[in-house]
């Protein structure tokens, strides 16, 4: 399992220190939540902030765009050296084209589905998606309660991926903690994003280590 702590729950008055903490931890990718106040009812941070912290980060960047028309930012995300760029199906008129463009820019293409979006939206673009990320909460804020129905969505998505013999990874974002992580792994998740459960903890390194030790509850 890969663990991607979300910087959204870090101390914005001292991001450099939290990135250093992440570097020292057992976590794998740094998850960056970009919100535009239009696609989601919140504004987080944008390119100037990410460009300032990217050189400090010693591990891959996992960029989650919660913006309308995310395809406008492909080049800028690639220029950051990001490993993953994820876009919402609900925000893309030409999803297939956008996923292809992300790959052409040398990144893994991530497709994100909101809790209400049918899994059908992923079915015909699985060959173009390196990752399908299912939201475990409605996007926009950290620290929200996990939507239990997500577990069934993970199981169904795993079945669809297996049926197509695709190598797409399943990532979960929102509501991941020590209680939900084992259930998500059992259901078939590969990558877990955790904001408040890592950066909101008293000792983020210890919290990351505990989450990395989580195994499927079956
Ligand atoms: C929510 C963001 C998440 C958020 C998760 O819109 O996409 O990445 O940081 O926060 P937690 O883990 O606290 O639910
Ligand atoms: Zn996110």
PDB file of N, CA, C and O and ligand atoms in Angstrom, residues 6 8-9 31 33 35 64 66 135 137-144 173-176 193-197, ligand 1:
ATOM      1  N   UNK A   6      -1.855  14.303   2.862  1.00  0.00           N
ATOM      2  CA  UNK A   6      -2.292  15.526   2.193  1.00  0.00           C
ATOM      3  C   UNK A   6      -1.826  16.755   2.952  1.00  0.00           C
ATOM      4  O   UNK A   6      -2.108  16.912   4.145  1.00  0.00           O
ATOM      5  N   UNK A   8      -2.963  19.536   2.880  1.00  0.00           N
ATOM      6  CA  UNK A   8      -4.080  20.408   3.254  1.00  0.00           C
ATOM      7  C   UNK A   8      -4.235  20.510   4.780  1.00  0.00           C
ATOM      8  O   UNK A   8      -4.704  21.516   5.287  1.00  0.00           O
ATOM      9  N   UNK A   9      -3.828  19.459   5.490  1.00  0.00           N
ATOM     10  CA  UNK A   9      -3.959  19.480   6.946  1.00  0.00           C
ATOM     11  C   UNK A   9      -2.672  19.912   7.638  1.00  0.00           C
ATOM     12  O   UNK A   9      -2.550  19.797   8.861  1.00  0.00           O
ATOM     13  N   UNK A  31       0.583  14.445  -1.188  1.00  0.00           N
ATOM     14  CA  UNK A  31      -0.668  14.759  -1.886  1.00  0.00           C
ATOM     15  C   UNK A  31      -0.952  16.257  -1.767  1.00  0.00           C
ATOM     16  O   UNK A  31      -0.997  16.808  -0.671  1.00  0.00           O
ATOM     17  N   UNK A  33      -3.568  19.307  -2.682  1.00  0.00           N
ATOM     18  CA  UNK A  33      -4.954  19.592  -3.033  1.00  0.00           C
ATOM     19  C   UNK A  33      -5.105  21.018  -3.532  1.00  0.00           C
ATOM     20  O   UNK A  33      -5.060  21.966  -2.753  1.00  0.00           O
ATOM     21  N   UNK A  35      -7.527  23.776  -4.937  1.00  0.00           N
ATOM     22  CA  UNK A  35      -8.966  24.082  -5.000  1.00  0.00           C
ATOM     23  C   UNK A  35      -9.168  25.494  -5.528  1.00  0.00           C
ATOM     24  O   UNK A  35      -8.474  26.422  -5.087  1.00  0.00           O
ATOM     25  N   UNK A  64      -3.661  16.791  -6.938  1.00  0.00           N
ATOM     26  CA  UNK A  64      -5.103  16.580  -7.074  1.00  0.00           C
ATOM     27  C   UNK A  64      -5.753  17.924  -7.389  1.00  0.00           C
ATOM     28  O   UNK A  64      -5.842  18.799  -6.526  1.00  0.00           O
ATOM     29  N   UNK A  66      -8.750  20.165  -7.940  1.00  0.00           N
ATOM     30  CA  UNK A  66     -10.194  20.353  -7.748  1.00  0.00           C
ATOM     31  C   UNK A  66     -10.547  21.701  -8.346  1.00  0.00           C
ATOM     32  O   UNK A  66     -10.859  22.669  -7.640  1.00  0.00           O
ATOM     33  N   UNK A 135     -13.346   9.493  -4.205  1.00  0.00           N
ATOM     34  CA  UNK A 135     -13.457  10.361  -3.034  1.00  0.00           C
ATOM     35  C   UNK A 135     -14.250   9.636  -1.948  1.00  0.00           C
ATOM     36  O   UNK A 135     -15.320   9.085  -2.210  1.00  0.00           O
ATOM     37  N   UNK A 137     -15.152  11.363   0.654  1.00  0.00           N
ATOM     38  CA  UNK A 137     -15.925  12.489   1.198  1.00  0.00           C
ATOM     39  C   UNK A 137     -16.258  13.393   0.016  1.00  0.00           C
ATOM     40  O   UNK A 137     -15.712  13.211  -1.069  1.00  0.00           O
ATOM     41  N   UNK A 138     -17.104  14.387   0.238  1.00  0.00           N
ATOM     42  CA  UNK A 138     -17.307  15.389  -0.814  1.00  0.00           C
ATOM     43  C   UNK A 138     -16.112  16.338  -0.791  1.00  0.00           C
ATOM     44  O   UNK A 138     -15.767  16.871   0.273  1.00  0.00           O
ATOM     45  N   UNK A 139     -15.464  16.527  -1.936  1.00  0.00           N
ATOM     46  CA  UNK A 139     -14.207  17.275  -1.932  1.00  0.00           C
ATOM     47  C   UNK A 139     -14.383  18.735  -1.509  1.00  0.00           C
ATOM     48  O   UNK A 139     -15.440  19.315  -1.695  1.00  0.00           O
ATOM     49  N   UNK A 140     -13.329  19.284  -0.945  1.00  0.00           N
ATOM     50  CA  UNK A 140     -13.343  20.696  -0.568  1.00  0.00           C
ATOM     51  C   UNK A 140     -12.733  20.954   0.799  1.00  0.00           C
ATOM     52  O   UNK A 140     -12.201  22.033   1.040  1.00  0.00           O
ATOM     53  N   UNK A 141     -12.803  19.967   1.676  1.00  0.00           N
ATOM     54  CA  UNK A 141     -12.335  20.191   3.046  1.00  0.00           C
ATOM     55  C   UNK A 141     -11.688  18.929   3.606  1.00  0.00           C
ATOM     56  O   UNK A 141     -12.108  17.811   3.273  1.00  0.00           O
ATOM     57  N   UNK A 142     -10.709  19.128   4.463  1.00  0.00           N
ATOM     58  CA  UNK A 142     -10.120  18.008   5.189  1.00  0.00           C
ATOM     59  C   UNK A 142     -10.947  17.702   6.426  1.00  0.00           C
ATOM     60  O   UNK A 142     -11.818  18.487   6.807  1.00  0.00           O
ATOM     61  N   UNK A 143     -10.683  16.573   7.034  1.00  0.00           N
ATOM     62  CA  UNK A 143     -11.280  16.238   8.317  1.00  0.00           C
ATOM     63  C   UNK A 143     -12.756  15.889   8.304  1.00  0.00           C
ATOM     64  O   UNK A 143     -13.423  15.960   9.338  1.00  0.00           O
ATOM     65  N   UNK A 144     -13.292  15.511   7.149  1.00  0.00           N
ATOM     66  CA  UNK A 144     -14.706  15.138   7.094  1.00  0.00           C
ATOM     67  C   UNK A 144     -14.878  13.644   7.370  1.00  0.00           C
ATOM     68  O   UNK A 144     -13.947  12.862   7.267  1.00  0.00           O
ATOM     69  N   UNK A 173      -9.369   9.024  -1.346  1.00  0.00           N
ATOM     70  CA  UNK A 173      -9.078  10.339  -0.771  1.00  0.00           C
ATOM     71  C   UNK A 173     -10.267  10.816   0.060  1.00  0.00           C
ATOM     72  O   UNK A 173     -11.368  10.980  -0.470  1.00  0.00           O
ATOM     73  N   UNK A 174     -10.003  11.036   1.357  1.00  0.00           N
ATOM     74  CA  UNK A 174     -11.029  11.586   2.241  1.00  0.00           C
ATOM     75  C   UNK A 174     -11.507  10.562   3.257  1.00  0.00           C
ATOM     76  O   UNK A 174     -11.960   9.481   2.892  1.00  0.00           O
ATOM     77  N   UNK A 175     -11.348  10.926   4.522  1.00  0.00           N
ATOM     78  CA  UNK A 175     -11.859  10.070   5.591  1.00  0.00           C
ATOM     79  C   UNK A 175     -11.010   8.851   5.889  1.00  0.00           C
ATOM     80  O   UNK A 175     -11.458   7.933   6.575  1.00  0.00           O
ATOM     81  N   UNK A 176      -9.775   8.855   5.385  1.00  0.00           N
ATOM     82  CA  UNK A 176      -8.892   7.704   5.662  1.00  0.00           C
ATOM     83  C   UNK A 176      -8.277   7.867   7.057  1.00  0.00           C
ATOM     84  O   UNK A 176      -7.728   8.917   7.389  1.00  0.00           O
ATOM     85  N   UNK A 193      -4.835   8.289   0.629  1.00  0.00           N
ATOM     86  CA  UNK A 193      -4.514   9.680   0.958  1.00  0.00           C
ATOM     87  C   UNK A 193      -5.002   9.912   2.385  1.00  0.00           C
ATOM     88  O   UNK A 193      -6.097   9.486   2.729  1.00  0.00           O
ATOM     89  N   UNK A 194      -4.187  10.559   3.198  1.00  0.00           N
ATOM     90  CA  UNK A 194      -4.635  10.860   4.558  1.00  0.00           C
ATOM     91  C   UNK A 194      -4.170  12.257   4.947  1.00  0.00           C
ATOM     92  O   UNK A 194      -2.962  12.526   4.959  1.00  0.00           O
ATOM     93  N   UNK A 195      -5.122  13.148   5.209  1.00  0.00           N
ATOM     94  CA  UNK A 195      -4.783  14.513   5.596  1.00  0.00           C
ATOM     95  C   UNK A 195      -4.754  14.659   7.094  1.00  0.00           C
ATOM     96  O   UNK A 195      -3.691  14.626   7.724  1.00  0.00           O
ATOM     97  N   UNK A 196      -5.950  14.779   7.690  1.00  0.00           N
ATOM     98  CA  UNK A 196      -6.015  15.012   9.136  1.00  0.00           C
ATOM     99  C   UNK A 196      -5.412  13.861   9.935  1.00  0.00           C
ATOM    100  O   UNK A 196      -4.859  14.077  11.008  1.00  0.00           O
ATOM    101  N   UNK A 197      -5.480  12.639   9.393  1.00  0.00           N
ATOM    102  CA  UNK A 197      -4.954  11.489  10.145  1.00  0.00           C
ATOM    103  C   UNK A 197      -3.422  11.509  10.226  1.00  0.00           C
ATOM    104  O   UNK A 197      -2.841  10.843  11.079  1.00  0.00           O
TER     105      UNK A 197
HETATM  106  C1  LIG B   1     -10.538  16.857   0.233  1.00  0.00           C
HETATM  107  C2  LIG B   1      -9.120  16.646  -0.210  1.00  0.00           C
HETATM  108  C3  LIG B   1      -8.411  15.643   0.602  1.00  0.00           C
HETATM  109  C4  LIG B   1      -8.287  16.022   2.058  1.00  0.00           C
HETATM  110  C5  LIG B   1      -8.423  14.757   2.833  1.00  0.00           C
HETATM  111  O1  LIG B   1     -11.207  17.615  -0.698  1.00  0.00           O
HETATM  112  O2  LIG B   1      -9.060  16.217  -1.565  1.00  0.00           O
HETATM  113  O3  LIG B   1      -7.155  15.282   0.050  1.00  0.00           O
HETATM  114  O4  LIG B   1      -7.070  16.627   2.376  1.00  0.00           O
HETATM  115  O5  LIG B   1      -8.501  15.072   4.176  1.00  0.00           O
HETATM  116  P1  LIG B   1      -8.835  13.987   5.278  1.00  0.00           P
HETATM  117  O6  LIG B   1      -7.827  12.876   5.143  1.00  0.00           O
HETATM  118  O7  LIG B   1      -8.687  14.752   6.547  1.00  0.00           O
HETATM  119  O8  LIG B   1     -10.233  13.497   5.026  1.00  0.00           O
END
